[in-house]
Short mmCIF file of C-alpha atoms in Angstrom, two decimals:
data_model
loop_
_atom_site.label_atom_id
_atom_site.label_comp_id
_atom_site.label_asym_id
_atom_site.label_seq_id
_atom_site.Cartn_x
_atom_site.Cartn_y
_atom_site.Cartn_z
CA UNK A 75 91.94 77.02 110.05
CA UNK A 76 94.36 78.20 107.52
CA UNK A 77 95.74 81.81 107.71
CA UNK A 78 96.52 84.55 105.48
CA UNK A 79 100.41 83.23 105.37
CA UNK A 80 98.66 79.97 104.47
CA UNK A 81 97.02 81.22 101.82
CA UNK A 82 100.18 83.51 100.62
CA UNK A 83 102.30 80.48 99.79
CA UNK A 84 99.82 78.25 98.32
CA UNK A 85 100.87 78.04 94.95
CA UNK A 86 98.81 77.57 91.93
CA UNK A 87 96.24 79.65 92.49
CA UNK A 88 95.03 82.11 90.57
CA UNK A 89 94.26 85.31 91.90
CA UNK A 90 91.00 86.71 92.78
CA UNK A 91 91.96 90.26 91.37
CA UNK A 92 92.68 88.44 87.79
CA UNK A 93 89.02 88.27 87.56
CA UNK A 94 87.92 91.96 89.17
CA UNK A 95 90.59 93.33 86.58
CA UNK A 96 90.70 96.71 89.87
CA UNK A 97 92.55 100.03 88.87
CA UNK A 98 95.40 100.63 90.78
CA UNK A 99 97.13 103.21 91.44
CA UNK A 100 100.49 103.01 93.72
CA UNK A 101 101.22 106.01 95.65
CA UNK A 102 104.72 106.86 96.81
CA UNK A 103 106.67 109.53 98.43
CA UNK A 104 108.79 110.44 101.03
CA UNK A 105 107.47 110.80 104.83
CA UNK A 106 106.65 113.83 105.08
CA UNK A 107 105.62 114.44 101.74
CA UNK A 108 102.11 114.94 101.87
CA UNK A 109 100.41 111.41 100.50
CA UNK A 110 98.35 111.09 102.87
CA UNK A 111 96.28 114.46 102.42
CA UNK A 112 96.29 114.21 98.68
CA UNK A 113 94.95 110.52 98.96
CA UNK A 114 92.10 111.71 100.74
CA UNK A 115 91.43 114.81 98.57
CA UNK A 116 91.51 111.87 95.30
CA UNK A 117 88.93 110.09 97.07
CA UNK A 118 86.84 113.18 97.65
CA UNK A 119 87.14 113.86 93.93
CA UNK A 120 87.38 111.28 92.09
CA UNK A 121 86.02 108.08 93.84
CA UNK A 122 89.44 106.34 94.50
CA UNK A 123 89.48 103.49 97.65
CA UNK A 124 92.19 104.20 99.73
CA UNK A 125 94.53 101.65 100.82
CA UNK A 126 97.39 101.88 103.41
CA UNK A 127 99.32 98.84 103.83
CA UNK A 128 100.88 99.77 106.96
CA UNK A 129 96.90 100.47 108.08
CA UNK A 130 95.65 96.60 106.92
CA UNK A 131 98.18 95.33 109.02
CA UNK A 132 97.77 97.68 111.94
CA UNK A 133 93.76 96.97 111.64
CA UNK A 134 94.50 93.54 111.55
CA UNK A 135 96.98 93.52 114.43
CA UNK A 136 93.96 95.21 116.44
CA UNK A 137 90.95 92.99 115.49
CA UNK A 138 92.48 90.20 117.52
CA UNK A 139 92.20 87.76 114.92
CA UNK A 140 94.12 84.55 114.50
CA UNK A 141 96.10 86.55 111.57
CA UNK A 142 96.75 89.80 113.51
CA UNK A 143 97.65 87.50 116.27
CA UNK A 144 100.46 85.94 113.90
CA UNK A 145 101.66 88.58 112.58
CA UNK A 146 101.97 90.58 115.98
CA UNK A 147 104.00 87.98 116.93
CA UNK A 148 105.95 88.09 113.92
CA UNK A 149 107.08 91.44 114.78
CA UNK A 150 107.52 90.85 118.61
CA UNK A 151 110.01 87.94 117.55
CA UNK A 152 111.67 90.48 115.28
CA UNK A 153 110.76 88.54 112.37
CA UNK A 154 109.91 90.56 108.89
CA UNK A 155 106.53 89.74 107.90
CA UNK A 156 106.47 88.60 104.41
CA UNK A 157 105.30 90.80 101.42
CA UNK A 158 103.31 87.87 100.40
CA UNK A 159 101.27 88.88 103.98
CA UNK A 160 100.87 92.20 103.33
CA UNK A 161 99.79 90.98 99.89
CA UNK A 162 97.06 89.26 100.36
CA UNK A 163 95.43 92.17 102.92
CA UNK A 164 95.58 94.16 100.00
CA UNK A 165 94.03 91.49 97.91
CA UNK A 166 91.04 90.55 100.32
CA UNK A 167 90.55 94.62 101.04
CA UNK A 168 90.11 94.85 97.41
CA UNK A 169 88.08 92.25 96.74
CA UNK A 170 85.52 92.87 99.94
CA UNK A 171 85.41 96.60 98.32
CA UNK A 172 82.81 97.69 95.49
CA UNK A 173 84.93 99.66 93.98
CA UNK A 174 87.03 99.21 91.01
CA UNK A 175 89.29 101.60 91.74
CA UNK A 176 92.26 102.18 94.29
CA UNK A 177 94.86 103.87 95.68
CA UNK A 178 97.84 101.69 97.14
CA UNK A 179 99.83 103.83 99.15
CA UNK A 180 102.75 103.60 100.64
CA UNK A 181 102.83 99.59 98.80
CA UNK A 182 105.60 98.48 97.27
CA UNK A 183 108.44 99.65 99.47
CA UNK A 184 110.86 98.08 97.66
CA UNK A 185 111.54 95.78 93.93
CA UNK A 186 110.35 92.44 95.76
CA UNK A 187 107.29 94.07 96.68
CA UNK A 188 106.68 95.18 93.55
CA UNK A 189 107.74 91.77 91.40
CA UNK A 190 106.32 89.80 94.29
CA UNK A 191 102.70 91.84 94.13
CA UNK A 192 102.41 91.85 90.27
CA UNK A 193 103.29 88.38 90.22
CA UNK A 194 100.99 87.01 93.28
CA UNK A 195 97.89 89.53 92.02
CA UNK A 196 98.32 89.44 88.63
CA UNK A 197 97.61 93.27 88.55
CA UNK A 198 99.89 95.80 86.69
CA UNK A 199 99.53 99.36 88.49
CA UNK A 200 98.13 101.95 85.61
CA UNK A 201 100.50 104.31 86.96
CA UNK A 202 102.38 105.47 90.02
CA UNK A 203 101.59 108.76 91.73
CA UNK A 204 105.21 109.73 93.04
CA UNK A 205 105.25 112.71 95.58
CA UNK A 206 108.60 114.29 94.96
CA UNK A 207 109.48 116.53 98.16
CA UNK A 208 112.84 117.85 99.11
CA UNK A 209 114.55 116.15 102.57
CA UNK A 210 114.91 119.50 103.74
CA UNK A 211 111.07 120.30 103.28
CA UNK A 212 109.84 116.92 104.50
CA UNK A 213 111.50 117.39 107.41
CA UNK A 214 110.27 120.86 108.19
CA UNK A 215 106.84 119.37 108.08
CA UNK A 216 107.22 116.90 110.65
CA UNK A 217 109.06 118.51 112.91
CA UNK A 218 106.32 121.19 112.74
CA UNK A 219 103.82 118.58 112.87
CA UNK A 220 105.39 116.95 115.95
CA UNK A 221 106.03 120.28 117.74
CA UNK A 222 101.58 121.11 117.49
CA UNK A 223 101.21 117.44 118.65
CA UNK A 224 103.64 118.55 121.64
CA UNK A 225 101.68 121.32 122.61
CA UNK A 226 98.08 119.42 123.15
CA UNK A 227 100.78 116.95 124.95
CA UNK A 228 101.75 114.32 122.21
CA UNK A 229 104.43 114.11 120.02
CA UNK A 230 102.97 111.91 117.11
CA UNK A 231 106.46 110.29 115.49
CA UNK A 232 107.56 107.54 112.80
CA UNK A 233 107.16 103.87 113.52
CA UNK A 234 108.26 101.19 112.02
CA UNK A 235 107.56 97.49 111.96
CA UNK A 236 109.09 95.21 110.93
CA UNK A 237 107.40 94.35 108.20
CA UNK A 238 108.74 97.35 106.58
CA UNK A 239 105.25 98.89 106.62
CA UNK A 240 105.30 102.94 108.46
CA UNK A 241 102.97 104.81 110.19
CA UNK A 242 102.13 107.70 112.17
CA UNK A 243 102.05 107.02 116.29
CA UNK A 244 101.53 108.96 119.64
CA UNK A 245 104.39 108.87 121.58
CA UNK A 246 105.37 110.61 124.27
CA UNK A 247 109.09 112.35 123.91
CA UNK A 248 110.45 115.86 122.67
CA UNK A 249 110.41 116.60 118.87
CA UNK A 250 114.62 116.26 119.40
CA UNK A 251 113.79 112.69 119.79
CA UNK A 252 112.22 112.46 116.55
CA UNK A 253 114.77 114.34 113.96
CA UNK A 254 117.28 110.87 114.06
CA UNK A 255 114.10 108.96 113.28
CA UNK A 256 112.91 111.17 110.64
CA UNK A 257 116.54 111.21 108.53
CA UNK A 258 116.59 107.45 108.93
CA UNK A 259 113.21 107.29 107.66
CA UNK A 260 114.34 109.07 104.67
CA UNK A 261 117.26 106.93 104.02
CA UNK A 262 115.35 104.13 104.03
CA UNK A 263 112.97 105.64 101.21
CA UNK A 264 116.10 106.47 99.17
CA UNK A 265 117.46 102.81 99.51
CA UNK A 266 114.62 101.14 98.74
CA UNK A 267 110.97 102.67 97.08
CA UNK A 268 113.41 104.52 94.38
CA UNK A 269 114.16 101.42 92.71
CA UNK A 270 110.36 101.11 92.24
CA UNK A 271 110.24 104.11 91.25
CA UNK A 272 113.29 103.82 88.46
CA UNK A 273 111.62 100.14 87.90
CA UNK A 274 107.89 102.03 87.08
CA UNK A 275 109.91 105.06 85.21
CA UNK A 276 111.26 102.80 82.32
CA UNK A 277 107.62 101.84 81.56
CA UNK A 278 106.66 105.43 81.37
CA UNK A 279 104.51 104.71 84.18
CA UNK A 280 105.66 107.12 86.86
CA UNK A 281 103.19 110.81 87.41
CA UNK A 282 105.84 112.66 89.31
CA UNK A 283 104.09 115.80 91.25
CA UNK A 284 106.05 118.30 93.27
CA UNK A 285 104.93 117.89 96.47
CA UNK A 286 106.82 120.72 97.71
CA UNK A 287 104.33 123.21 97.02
CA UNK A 288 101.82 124.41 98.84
CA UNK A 289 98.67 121.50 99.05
CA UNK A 290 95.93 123.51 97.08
CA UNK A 291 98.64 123.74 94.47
CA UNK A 292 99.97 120.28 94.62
CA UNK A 293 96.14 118.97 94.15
CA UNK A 294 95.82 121.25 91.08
CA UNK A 295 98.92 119.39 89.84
CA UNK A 296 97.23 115.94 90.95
CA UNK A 297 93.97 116.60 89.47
CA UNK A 298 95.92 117.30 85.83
CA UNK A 299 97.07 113.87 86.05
CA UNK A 300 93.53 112.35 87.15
CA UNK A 301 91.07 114.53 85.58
CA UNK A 302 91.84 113.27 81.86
CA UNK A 303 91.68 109.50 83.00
CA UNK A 304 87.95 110.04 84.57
CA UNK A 305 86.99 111.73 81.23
CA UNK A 306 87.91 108.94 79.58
CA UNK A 307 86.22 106.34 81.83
CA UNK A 308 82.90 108.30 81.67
CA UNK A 309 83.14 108.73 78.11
#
């Protein structure tokens, strides 16, 4: 039975998503900086699909399948899962969906991702929804996020795979535990997603919001980049 890494470097075929033509829509930003609720408030709105990357390969992980059991493996061995995996979750989440179009978030971390997606897919993003948040403020936000989780008894904290892919966890520990995690997580965003970023800037395809604000005002700012594009498509 052949397996999504199988299928990911089988060359010469063309991609599934050539023919669907989807919408997408990458979403970056800091941890911290609020993606997550404004991803679900575009759905609300304006009939986006959400897709997490680090949430395929966590579902996939869980479903016990032959692919989550390879790439659970992958990251007990220490072994980086390649894009090309994370790719093609993407690419079969898309294609099992009805909707044309969809939110990528957190997807590409870094300029392989990107080249490697474009190039496997065939799909150009139409633009990329970049969160822009101070460190300073992101970190405020989780800490104060992890210190409610502390008082029902969790501390919910970063975790990364490696595959590169983040996510929010329970895990037990005091919110001091966290802060280390949290400015490496940051660094780590700096390194790498900014070059995607810069990449997507020098097309003139980068929506920058401040994510700083307050949410109901970073939405209003959101919806002033979405609201003309859904005029246009129901026009």
């Amino acid at each position: 039975m052949r397996t999504i890494v199988d299928a990911a470097y089988t060359g010469g075929n063309k991609s599934a998503l050539s023919v669907k033509k989807p919408k997408v829509v990458f979403v970056l930003g800091g941890p911290g900086s609020g993606k997550g609720t404004q991803c679900a408030n575009i759905v609300e709105h304006f009939g986006y699909t959400h897709l997490s990357a680090g949430d395929l390969l966590r579902a996939e992980i869980n479903s016990g399948s032959e692919n989550g059991t390879m790439i659970q493996n992958m990251i007990s061995e220490g072994v980086i899962v390649p894009p090309e995996v994370t790719i093609k979750l993407l690419e079969k989440a898309i294609m099992e969906s009805e909707n044309d179009k969809f939110l990528i978030d957190g997807f590409p971390r870094n300029e392989e991702n990107r080249a490697m997606f474009e190039s496997v897919t065939g799909v150009v993003p139409e633009f990329v929804l970049f969160f822009d948040c101070s460190e300073e403020e992101m970190e405020r936000r989780l800490l104060s996020r992890n210190q409610v989780a502390k008082w029902v008894g969790r501390v919910w904290s970063w975790v990364r795979w490696g595959n590169g892919q983040t996510w929010f966890e329970p895990k037990c520990g005091r919110v001091d535990d966290n802060i280390d995690t949290i400015r490496k997580r940051f660094k780590v965003f700096v390194d790498s997603s900014l070059s995607v970023i810069n990449y997507y800037n020098s097309k003139g395809k980068v929506k920058k919001i401040d994510a700083g604000k307050p949410v109901a005002q970073v939405f209003e700012a959101v919806k002033a980049v979405f609201t003309p594009i859904d005029d246009k498509a129901a026009a």
